[in-house]
């Protein structure tokens, strides 16, 4: 009976060591980019993107708490429906064409988000968002690749924004 526990312990320790080694070999950054088109002007898209007080359309959020606001630069916490809290800070705004913010404190990660808006010939908006997350913990690097799908989060946000923009037009 004792040998079973020894073998079990050796197998578990081996798996943990393997995950740790894989995590050490993975890069500290992950980046995802997503593009979409909205049937709304860059001004309307930009105003929706930068208005943290109006978050009700976000299907993944419970609440946004604005911690600080100074001359258009905000610090805010996004509280997800699962209870996790991520803190953000405005990095750069260029009305109707660019919005950037930093991920100041996440659940073991930091990062940066950039949204670029370009008018289309039909009066709509071509929207490109790029998110980069950084983490040092080898275990988190492995877990993030298994359970944190950046592209899915980006598509959810873009689809929520599409619904918001269509409601504003109606």
Coordinates of N, CA, C and O in Angstrom, one line a residue:
X1 N 0.8 -1.2 0.0 CA 0.0 0.0 0.0 C 0.9 1.3 0.0 O 0.6 2.2 -0.7
X2 N 1.9 1.2 0.8 CA 2.8 2.4 0.8 C 3.5 2.7 -0.5 O 3.6 3.8 -0.9
X3 N 3.8 1.6 -1.3 CA 4.4 1.9 -2.6 C 3.5 2.6 -3.5 O 4.0 3.3 -4.4
X4 N 2.2 2.4 -3.4 CA 1.2 3.1 -4.3 C 1.3 4.6 -4.0 O 1.4 5.3 -5.0
X5 N 1.4 5.0 -2.8 CA 1.5 6.4 -2.5 C 2.8 7.0 -2.9 O 2.9 8.1 -3.4
X6 N 3.9 6.2 -2.8 CA 5.2 6.7 -3.3 C 5.1 6.9 -4.8 O 5.6 7.9 -5.3
X7 N 4.6 5.9 -5.6 CA 4.5 6.0 -7.0 C 3.6 7.2 -7.4 O 3.9 7.9 -8.3
X8 N 2.5 7.3 -6.7 CA 1.5 8.4 -6.9 C 2.2 9.7 -6.7 O 2.1 10.7 -7.6
X9 N 2.9 9.9 -5.6 CA 3.7 11.1 -5.3 C 4.7 11.4 -6.4 O 4.8 12.6 -6.9
X10 N 5.4 10.4 -6.9 CA 6.4 10.6 -7.9 C 5.8 11.1 -9.2 O 6.3 12.0 -9.9
X11 N 4.7 10.5 -9.6 CA 4.0 10.8 -10.8 C 3.5 12.3 -10.7 O 3.6 13.1 -11.6
X12 N 2.8 12.6 -9.6 CA 2.3 14.0 -9.4 C 3.5 15.0 -9.4 O 3.4 16.0 -10.1
X13 N 4.6 14.7 -8.7 CA 5.7 15.6 -8.7 C 6.3 15.7 -10.1 O 6.7 16.8 -10.5
X14 N 6.3 14.7 -10.9 CA 6.8 14.7 -12.2 C 5.9 15.6 -13.1 O 6.5 16.4 -13.9
X15 N 4.6 15.5 -13.0 CA 3.7 16.3 -13.8 C 3.9 17.8 -13.4 O 4.0 18.6 -14.3
X16 N 4.0 18.1 -12.1 CA 4.2 19.5 -11.7 C 5.5 20.0 -12.2 O 5.6 21.1 -12.7
X17 N 6.6 19.2 -12.1 CA 7.9 19.6 -12.7 C 7.8 19.9 -14.2 O 8.4 20.8 -14.7
X18 N 7.1 19.0 -14.9 CA 7.0 19.2 -16.3 C 6.2 20.4 -16.7 O 6.6 21.2 -17.6
X19 N 5.1 20.7 -16.0 CA 4.4 22.0 -16.2 C 5.3 23.2 -15.9 O 5.3 24.1 -16.7
X20 N 6.0 23.1 -14.8 CA 6.9 24.2 -14.5 C 8.0 24.4 -15.6 O 8.2 25.6 -16.0
X21 N 8.6 23.4 -16.1 CA 9.6 23.5 -17.1 C 9.0 24.0 -18.4 O 9.6 24.9 -19.0
X22 N 7.8 23.5 -18.8 CA 7.1 24.1 -20.0 C 6.9 25.6 -19.8 O 7.1 26.4 -20.7
X23 N 6.4 25.9 -18.6 CA 6.1 27.4 -18.3 C 7.4 28.2 -18.4 O 7.3 29.4 -18.9
X24 N 8.5 27.7 -18.0 CA 9.8 28.4 -18.1 C 10.1 28.7 -19.5 O 10.7 29.7 -19.9
X25 N 9.8 27.7 -20.4 CA 10.2 27.8 -21.8 C 9.2 28.7 -22.6 O 9.6 29.2 -23.7
X26 N 8.0 28.9 -22.1 CA 7.0 29.8 -22.8 C 7.4 31.2 -22.7 O 7.9 31.7 -21.7
X27 N 7.1 32.0 -23.7 CA 7.3 33.5 -23.6 C 6.5 34.1 -22.5 O 5.4 33.6 -22.2
X28 N 7.0 35.3 -22.0 CA 6.2 36.0 -20.9 C 5.0 36.8 -21.5 O 4.2 37.2 -20.7
X29 N 5.0 37.0 -22.8 CA 3.9 37.8 -23.4 C 3.1 36.9 -24.3 O 3.6 36.0 -25.0
X30 N 1.8 37.3 -24.4 CA 0.8 36.7 -25.3 C 0.1 37.9 -26.0 O -0.3 38.8 -25.3
X31 N 0.0 37.8 -27.3 CA -0.7 38.9 -28.0 C -1.7 38.3 -28.9 O -1.5 37.3 -29.6
X32 N -2.8 39.0 -29.0 CA -3.9 38.6 -29.9 C -4.4 39.9 -30.6 O -4.5 41.0 -29.9
X33 N -4.7 39.8 -31.9 CA -5.3 40.9 -32.6 C -6.6 40.5 -33.3 O -6.7 39.3 -33.8
X34 N -7.6 41.3 -33.3 CA -8.9 41.0 -33.9 C -9.4 42.2 -34.7 O -9.2 43.4 -34.2
X35 N -10.0 42.0 -35.8 CA -10.5 43.1 -36.6 C -12.0 42.8 -36.9 O -12.4 41.7 -37.0
X36 N -12.8 43.9 -37.0 CA -14.2 43.8 -37.3 C -14.6 45.1 -37.9 O -13.9 46.1 -37.9
X37 N -15.9 45.1 -38.4 CA -16.5 46.3 -39.0 C -17.8 46.6 -38.3 O -18.5 45.7 -37.9
X38 N -18.0 47.9 -38.0 CA -19.2 48.4 -37.4 C -20.0 49.3 -38.4 O -19.3 50.1 -39.1
X39 N -21.3 49.2 -38.4 CA -22.1 50.1 -39.2 C -22.4 51.3 -38.4 O -23.6 51.7 -38.2
X40 N -21.4 52.0 -37.9 CA -21.5 53.2 -37.1 C -20.2 54.0 -37.4 O -19.2 53.4 -37.7
X41 N -20.3 55.3 -37.2 CA -19.2 56.2 -37.5 C -18.1 56.0 -36.4 O -18.3 55.5 -35.3
X42 N -16.8 56.3 -36.8 CA -15.7 56.2 -35.8 C -16.0 57.0 -34.5 O -15.7 56.6 -33.4
X43 N -16.7 58.1 -34.7 CA -17.0 58.9 -33.5 C -18.0 58.1 -32.5 O -17.7 58.1 -31.3
X44 N -19.0 57.5 -33.1 CA -19.9 56.7 -32.2 C -19.2 55.5 -31.6 O -19.4 55.2 -30.4
X45 N -18.3 54.8 -32.4 CA -17.6 53.7 -31.8 C -16.6 54.2 -30.7 O -16.6 53.6 -29.6
X46 N -15.9 55.2 -31.0 CA -15.0 55.8 -30.0 C -15.7 56.2 -28.7 O -15.2 55.9 -27.6
X47 N -16.8 56.9 -28.9 CA -17.5 57.3 -27.7 C -18.0 56.1 -26.8 O -18.0 56.2 -25.6
X48 N -18.4 55.1 -27.5 CA -18.8 53.9 -26.8 C -17.6 53.2 -26.1 O -17.7 52.8 -24.9
X49 N -16.5 53.1 -26.8 CA -15.3 52.5 -26.3 C -14.8 53.2 -25.0 O -14.4 52.5 -24.1
X50 N -14.8 54.5 -25.0 CA -14.2 55.2 -24.0 C -15.1 55.6 -22.8 O -14.7 56.2 -21.9
X51 N -16.4 55.2 -22.9 CA -17.3 55.6 -21.9 C -17.5 54.4 -20.9 O -18.3 53.5 -21.0
X52 N -16.6 54.4 -19.9 CA -16.6 53.3 -18.9 C -17.8 53.4 -17.9 O -18.1 52.4 -17.3
X53 N -18.5 54.5 -17.9 CA -19.7 54.6 -17.0 C -20.9 53.8 -17.6 O -21.8 53.4 -16.9
X54 N -20.8 53.6 -18.9 CA -21.9 52.9 -19.6 C -21.4 51.5 -20.0 O -21.0 51.3 -21.1
X55 N -21.5 50.6 -19.1 CA -20.9 49.2 -19.3 C -22.1 48.2 -19.3 O -21.8 47.0 -19.5
X56 N -23.3 48.6 -19.2 CA -24.4 47.6 -19.2 C -24.5 46.7 -20.3 O -25.0 45.6 -20.2
X57 N -24.0 47.0 -21.5 CA -24.0 46.2 -22.6 C -23.0 45.0 -22.6 O -23.1 44.1 -23.4
X58 N -22.0 45.1 -21.7 CA -21.0 44.1 -21.6 C -21.5 42.8 -20.9 O -21.8 42.8 -19.7
X59 N -21.6 41.8 -21.7 CA -22.1 40.5 -21.2 C -21.2 39.8 -20.2 O -21.7 39.0 -19.4
X60 N -20.0 40.2 -20.1 CA -19.0 39.5 -19.2 C -18.8 40.2 -17.9 O -18.1 39.7 -17.0
X61 N -19.4 41.4 -17.7 CA -19.1 42.2 -16.6 C -20.3 42.3 -15.6 O -21.4 42.4 -16.0
X62 N -19.9 42.3 -14.3 CA -20.9 42.6 -13.3 C -20.9 44.1 -13.0 O -22.0 44.7 -12.8
X63 N -19.7 44.8 -13.1 CA -19.7 46.2 -12.7 C -18.3 46.8 -13.2 O -17.3 46.0 -13.2
X64 N -18.3 48.1 -13.4 CA -17.1 48.8 -13.6 C -17.1 49.9 -12.5 O -18.1 50.6 -12.4
X65 N -16.0 50.0 -11.8 CA -15.9 51.0 -10.7 C -14.8 51.9 -11.1 O -13.6 51.5 -11.3
X66 N -15.1 53.2 -11.4 CA -14.1 54.2 -11.7 C -13.4 54.7 -10.5 O -14.1 55.2 -9.6
X67 N -12.1 54.4 -10.4 CA -11.4 54.7 -9.2 C -10.9 56.2 -9.2 O -10.9 56.9 -8.2
X68 N -10.5 56.6 -10.4 CA -9.9 58.0 -10.5 C -10.2 58.5 -11.9 O -10.2 57.7 -12.9
X69 N -10.4 59.8 -12.0 CA -10.6 60.4 -13.3 C -10.0 61.8 -13.3 O -10.2 62.6 -12.4
X70 N -9.0 62.0 -14.2 CA -8.3 63.3 -14.2 C -8.1 63.7 -15.7 O -7.2 63.1 -16.3
X71 N -8.9 64.7 -16.2 CA -8.7 65.2 -17.5 C -8.7 64.1 -18.6 O -7.9 64.1 -19.5
X72 N -9.7 63.2 -18.5 CA -9.9 62.2 -19.5 C -9.1 60.9 -19.3 O -9.3 59.9 -20.0
X73 N -8.2 60.9 -18.3 CA -7.4 59.8 -18.0 C -8.1 59.1 -16.8 O -8.3 59.7 -15.7
X74 N -8.5 57.8 -17.0 CA -9.2 57.1 -15.9 C -8.4 55.9 -15.4 O -7.6 55.3 -16.1
X75 N -8.7 55.6 -14.1 CA -8.3 54.3 -13.6 C -9.5 53.6 -13.1 O -10.4 54.3 -12.5
X76 N -9.7 52.4 -13.5 CA -11.0 51.7 -13.2 C -10.8 50.2 -13.0 O -9.8 49.7 -13.5
X77 N -11.7 49.6 -12.2 CA -11.7 48.2 -12.0 C -12.9 47.6 -12.8 O -14.0 48.1 -12.7
X78 N -12.6 46.5 -13.5 CA -13.7 45.8 -14.1 C -13.9 44.5 -13.3 O -12.9 43.8 -13.0
X79 N -15.1 44.3 -12.8 CA -15.5 43.2 -12.0 C -16.3 42.3 -12.9 O -17.4 42.6 -13.3
X80 N -15.7 41.1 -13.2 CA -16.3 40.1 -14.0 C -17.4 39.4 -13.3 O -17.5 39.4 -12.1
X81 N -18.3 38.8 -14.1 CA -19.4 38.1 -13.5 C -18.9 36.9 -12.6 O -19.6 36.5 -11.7
X82 N -17.7 36.4 -12.9 CA -17.1 35.4 -12.0 C -16.5 35.9 -10.8 O -15.9 35.1 -10.0
X83 N -16.5 37.3 -10.6 CA -15.9 37.9 -9.4 C -14.5 38.4 -9.5 O -14.0 39.1 -8.7
X84 N -13.8 38.0 -10.6 CA -12.4 38.5 -10.7 C -12.4 40.0 -11.0 O -13.3 40.5 -11.7
X85 N -11.3 40.6 -10.5 CA -11.2 42.1 -10.7 C -9.9 42.4 -11.4 O -8.9 41.9 -11.0
X86 N -10.0 43.2 -12.4 CA -8.8 43.7 -13.2 C -8.8 45.2 -13.2 O -9.8 45.8 -13.5
X87 N -7.7 45.8 -12.9 CA -7.5 47.2 -12.9 C -6.9 47.7 -14.2 O -5.9 47.1 -14.6
X88 N -7.4 48.8 -14.7 CA -7.0 49.4 -15.9 C -6.7 50.9 -15.7 O -7.2 51.5 -14.8
X89 N -5.8 51.4 -16.6 CA -5.5 52.9 -16.6 C -5.4 53.3 -18.1 O -4.7 52.7 -18.9
X90 N -6.1 54.4 -18.4 CA -6.0 55.0 -19.7 C -4.5 55.3 -20.0 O -3.9 55.9 -19.2
X91 N -4.1 54.9 -21.2 CA -2.7 55.2 -21.6 C -2.7 56.3 -22.7 O -1.8 57.2 -22.6
X92 N -3.6 56.3 -23.6 CA -3.6 57.2 -24.7 C -4.9 57.3 -25.4 O -5.6 56.3 -25.6
X93 N -5.3 58.5 -25.7 CA -6.6 58.7 -26.4 C -6.3 59.7 -27.6 O -5.7 60.7 -27.4
X94 N -6.8 59.3 -28.8 CA -6.8 60.3 -29.9 C -8.2 60.2 -30.5 O -8.6 59.2 -31.1
X95 N -9.0 61.2 -30.2 CA -10.5 61.1 -30.5 C -10.7 60.5 -31.9 O -10.1 61.0 -32.9
X96 N -11.6 59.6 -31.9 CA -12.2 58.9 -33.1 C -11.2 58.0 -33.9 O -11.6 57.5 -34.9
X97 N -10.0 57.9 -33.4 CA -9.1 57.0 -34.1 C -8.3 56.0 -33.2 O -7.9 55.0 -33.7
X98 N -8.0 56.4 -32.0 CA -7.2 55.5 -31.1 C -7.6 55.6 -29.7 O -7.8 56.7 -29.1
X99 N -7.6 54.4 -29.0 CA -7.8 54.4 -27.6 C -6.9 53.2 -27.1 O -6.9 52.1 -27.6
X100 N -6.1 53.6 -26.1 CA -5.2 52.6 -25.5 C -5.3 52.6 -23.9 O -5.5 53.7 -23.4
X101 N -5.2 51.5 -23.3 CA -5.1 51.4 -21.9 C -4.2 50.3 -21.4 O -3.9 49.4 -22.2
X102 N -3.7 50.5 -20.2 CA -2.8 49.5 -19.6 C -3.6 48.6 -18.7 O -4.5 49.1 -18.0
X103 N -3.3 47.4 -18.6 CA -3.8 46.4 -17.6 C -2.8 46.5 -16.5 O -1.7 46.0 -16.5
X104 N -3.2 47.2 -15.4 CA -2.3 47.5 -14.3 C -2.2 46.4 -13.4 O -1.1 46.0 -12.9
X105 N -3.3 45.7 -13.1 CA -3.3 44.6 -12.2 C -4.4 43.6 -12.5 O -5.5 43.9 -12.5
X106 N -3.9 42.4 -12.9 CA -4.9 41.4 -13.2 C -4.7 40.2 -12.2 O -4.1 40.4 -11.2
X107 N -5.1 39.1 -12.6 CA -4.9 37.9 -11.7 C -3.6 37.3 -12.1 O -3.6 36.2 -12.7
X108 N -2.5 37.9 -11.7 CA -1.2 37.4 -12.0 C -0.6 37.9 -13.3 O 0.4 37.4 -13.8
X109 N -1.3 38.9 -13.9 CA -0.8 39.4 -15.2 C -0.9 40.9 -15.3 O -1.7 41.5 -14.6
X110 N -0.2 41.5 -16.2 CA -0.4 42.9 -16.6 C -0.5 42.9 -18.1 O -0.4 41.9 -18.7
X111 N -0.6 44.1 -18.7 CA -0.7 44.1 -20.1 C -1.1 45.5 -20.7 O -1.0 46.5 -20.1
X112 N -1.5 45.4 -22.0 CA -1.8 46.6 -22.7 C -2.9 46.3 -23.8 O -2.9 45.2 -24.3
X113 N -3.8 47.2 -24.0 CA -4.8 47.0 -25.0 C -4.8 48.3 -25.9 O -4.7 49.4 -25.4
X114 N -5.0 48.0 -27.2 CA -5.0 49.1 -28.2 C -6.1 48.9 -29.1 O -6.3 47.9 -29.7
X115 N -6.9 50.0 -29.3 CA -8.0 49.9 -30.3 C -7.8 51.0 -31.3 O -7.7 52.2 -31.0
X116 N -7.8 50.6 -32.6 CA -7.7 51.6 -33.7 C -8.9 51.6 -34.5 O -9.5 50.6 -34.9
X117 N -9.4 52.8 -34.9 CA -10.6 53.0 -35.6 C -10.3 53.8 -36.9 O -9.6 54.8 -36.9
X118 N -10.8 53.2 -38.0 CA -10.7 53.9 -39.3 C -12.0 53.9 -40.0 O -12.7 52.9 -40.1
X119 N -12.3 55.1 -40.6 CA -13.6 55.3 -41.3 C -13.5 54.4 -42.6 O -12.5 54.4 -43.2
X120 N -14.7 53.8 -42.9 CA -14.8 53.1 -44.1 C -15.5 54.0 -45.2 O -16.1 55.0 -44.8
X121 N -15.4 53.6 -46.4 CA -16.0 54.4 -47.5 C -17.5 54.5 -47.4 O -18.2 55.3 -47.9
X122 N -18.1 53.5 -46.6 CA -19.6 53.5 -46.5 C -20.0 54.2 -45.2 O -21.2 54.2 -44.9
X123 N -19.1 54.9 -44.5 CA -19.5 55.6 -43.3 C -19.4 54.8 -42.0 O -19.7 55.3 -40.9
X124 N -19.0 53.6 -42.1 CA -18.8 52.7 -41.0 C -17.4 52.8 -40.4 O -16.7 53.8 -40.7
X125 N -17.1 51.8 -39.6 CA -15.8 51.8 -38.9 C -15.1 50.5 -39.0 O -15.7 49.5 -38.7
X126 N -13.8 50.5 -39.4 CA -13.0 49.3 -39.3 C -12.3 49.4 -38.0 O -11.6 50.4 -37.7
X127 N -12.5 48.4 -37.2 CA -12.0 48.4 -35.8 C -11.0 47.3 -35.6 O -11.3 46.1 -35.9
X128 N -9.8 47.6 -35.2 CA -8.7 46.7 -34.9 C -8.3 46.8 -33.4 O -8.0 47.9 -33.0
X129 N -8.4 45.7 -32.7 CA -7.9 45.7 -31.3 C -6.8 44.7 -31.1 O -6.8 43.6 -31.7
X130 N -5.8 45.1 -30.3 CA -4.7 44.3 -30.0 C -4.5 44.3 -28.5 O -4.5 45.3 -27.9
X131 N -4.4 43.1 -28.0 CA -4.2 42.9 -26.5 C -3.0 42.1 -26.3 O -2.8 41.1 -26.9
X132 N -2.2 42.6 -25.4 CA -0.9 41.9 -25.0 C -1.0 41.7 -23.5 O -1.3 42.7 -22.7
X133 N -0.8 40.5 -23.0 CA -0.8 40.2 -21.6 C 0.6 39.7 -21.3 O 1.3 39.0 -22.1
X134 N 1.1 40.1 -20.1 CA 2.4 39.7 -19.6 C 2.3 39.0 -18.3 O 1.6 39.4 -17.4
X135 N 3.0 37.9 -18.2 CA 3.1 37.2 -16.9 C 4.4 36.5 -16.7 O 5.0 36.1 -17.7
X136 N 4.9 36.4 -15.5 CA 6.2 35.8 -15.2 C 6.1 34.4 -14.7 O 6.9 33.5 -14.8
X137 N 5.0 34.1 -13.9 CA 4.8 32.8 -13.2 C 4.7 31.7 -14.2 O 3.8 31.7 -15.1
X138 N 5.6 30.7 -14.2 CA 5.6 29.6 -15.2 C 4.3 28.8 -15.2 O 3.8 28.4 -16.2
X139 N 3.7 28.6 -14.0 CA 2.4 27.9 -13.9 C 1.3 28.7 -14.6 O 0.5 28.1 -15.3
X140 N 1.2 30.0 -14.3 CA 0.2 30.8 -14.9 C 0.4 30.9 -16.4 O -0.6 30.9 -17.2
X141 N 1.6 30.9 -16.9 CA 1.8 30.9 -18.4 C 1.2 29.7 -19.0 O 0.5 29.8 -20.1
X142 N 1.3 28.5 -18.4 CA 0.7 27.3 -18.9 C -0.8 27.3 -18.8 O -1.5 27.1 -19.8
X143 N -1.3 27.7 -17.6 CA -2.7 27.7 -17.4 C -3.4 28.7 -18.3 O -4.5 28.5 -18.8
X144 N -2.7 29.9 -18.5 CA -3.4 30.9 -19.4 C -3.6 30.4 -20.8 O -4.6 30.7 -21.5
X145 N -2.7 29.6 -21.3 CA -2.8 29.0 -22.6 C -3.9 27.9 -22.7 O -4.5 27.7 -23.7
X146 N -4.1 27.3 -21.6 CA -5.1 26.3 -21.5 C -6.6 26.8 -21.3 O -7.5 26.3 -21.8
X147 N -6.7 27.9 -20.4 CA -8.0 28.3 -20.0 C -8.3 29.8 -20.2 O -9.4 30.2 -19.9
X148 N -7.4 30.6 -20.8 CA -7.6 32.0 -21.0 C -7.5 32.3 -22.5 O -6.4 32.6 -23.0
X149 N -8.6 32.2 -23.2 CA -8.6 32.4 -24.6 C -8.8 33.9 -25.0 O -9.9 34.4 -25.0
X150 N -7.7 34.5 -25.3 CA -7.7 36.0 -25.6 C -8.6 36.3 -26.7 O -9.4 37.3 -26.7
X151 N -8.5 35.5 -27.8 CA -9.4 35.8 -28.9 C -10.9 35.7 -28.6 O -11.6 36.5 -29.1
X152 N -11.2 34.7 -27.8 CA -12.6 34.6 -27.4 C -13.1 35.8 -26.6 O -14.2 36.4 -26.9
X153 N -12.3 36.3 -25.7 CA -12.6 37.5 -24.9 C -12.8 38.7 -25.9 O -13.7 39.5 -25.7
X154 N -11.9 38.8 -26.8 CA -11.9 40.0 -27.8 C -13.2 39.9 -28.6 O -13.9 40.9 -28.8
X155 N -13.5 38.7 -29.1 CA -14.7 38.6 -29.9 C -16.0 38.8 -29.1 O -17.0 39.4 -29.6
X156 N -16.0 38.4 -27.9 CA -17.2 38.7 -27.0 C -17.4 40.2 -26.8 O -18.5 40.7 -27.0
X157 N -16.3 40.9 -26.6 CA -16.3 42.3 -26.4 C -16.8 43.0 -27.7 O -17.7 43.8 -27.7
X158 N -16.2 42.6 -28.8 CA -16.6 43.2 -30.1 C -18.1 42.9 -30.4 O -18.8 43.8 -30.9
X159 N -18.6 41.7 -30.2 CA -20.0 41.4 -30.4 C -20.9 42.2 -29.5 O -22.0 42.7 -29.9
X160 N -20.5 42.3 -28.2 CA -21.3 43.2 -27.2 C -21.3 44.6 -27.7 O -22.4 45.2 -27.7
X161 N -20.2 45.1 -28.2 CA -20.2 46.5 -28.7 C -21.1 46.6 -30.0 O -21.7 47.6 -30.1
X162 N -21.1 45.6 -30.8 CA -22.0 45.6 -32.0 C -23.4 45.8 -31.6 O -24.2 46.6 -32.1
X163 N -23.8 45.0 -30.5 CA -25.2 45.1 -30.0 C -25.5 46.5 -29.5 O -26.5 47.1 -29.8
X164 N -24.5 47.1 -28.7 CA -24.6 48.4 -28.1 C -24.8 49.4 -29.2 O -25.7 50.3 -29.2
X165 N -24.0 49.4 -30.3 CA -24.1 50.3 -31.4 C -25.4 50.2 -32.1 O -25.9 51.3 -32.5
X166 N -25.9 49.0 -32.3 CA -27.1 48.9 -33.0 C -28.3 49.4 -32.2 O -29.3 49.9 -32.8
X167 N -28.2 49.3 -30.9 CA -29.3 49.8 -30.0 C -29.3 51.3 -30.0 O -30.3 52.0 -30.0
X168 N -28.1 51.9 -30.1 CA -27.9 53.4 -30.1 C -28.5 54.0 -31.4 O -29.0 55.1 -31.5
X169 N -28.4 53.2 -32.5 CA -28.9 53.6 -33.8 C -30.4 53.6 -33.9 O -31.1 54.4 -34.4
X170 N -31.0 52.5 -33.3 CA -32.4 52.3 -33.4 C -33.2 53.3 -32.6 O -32.9 54.1 -31.9

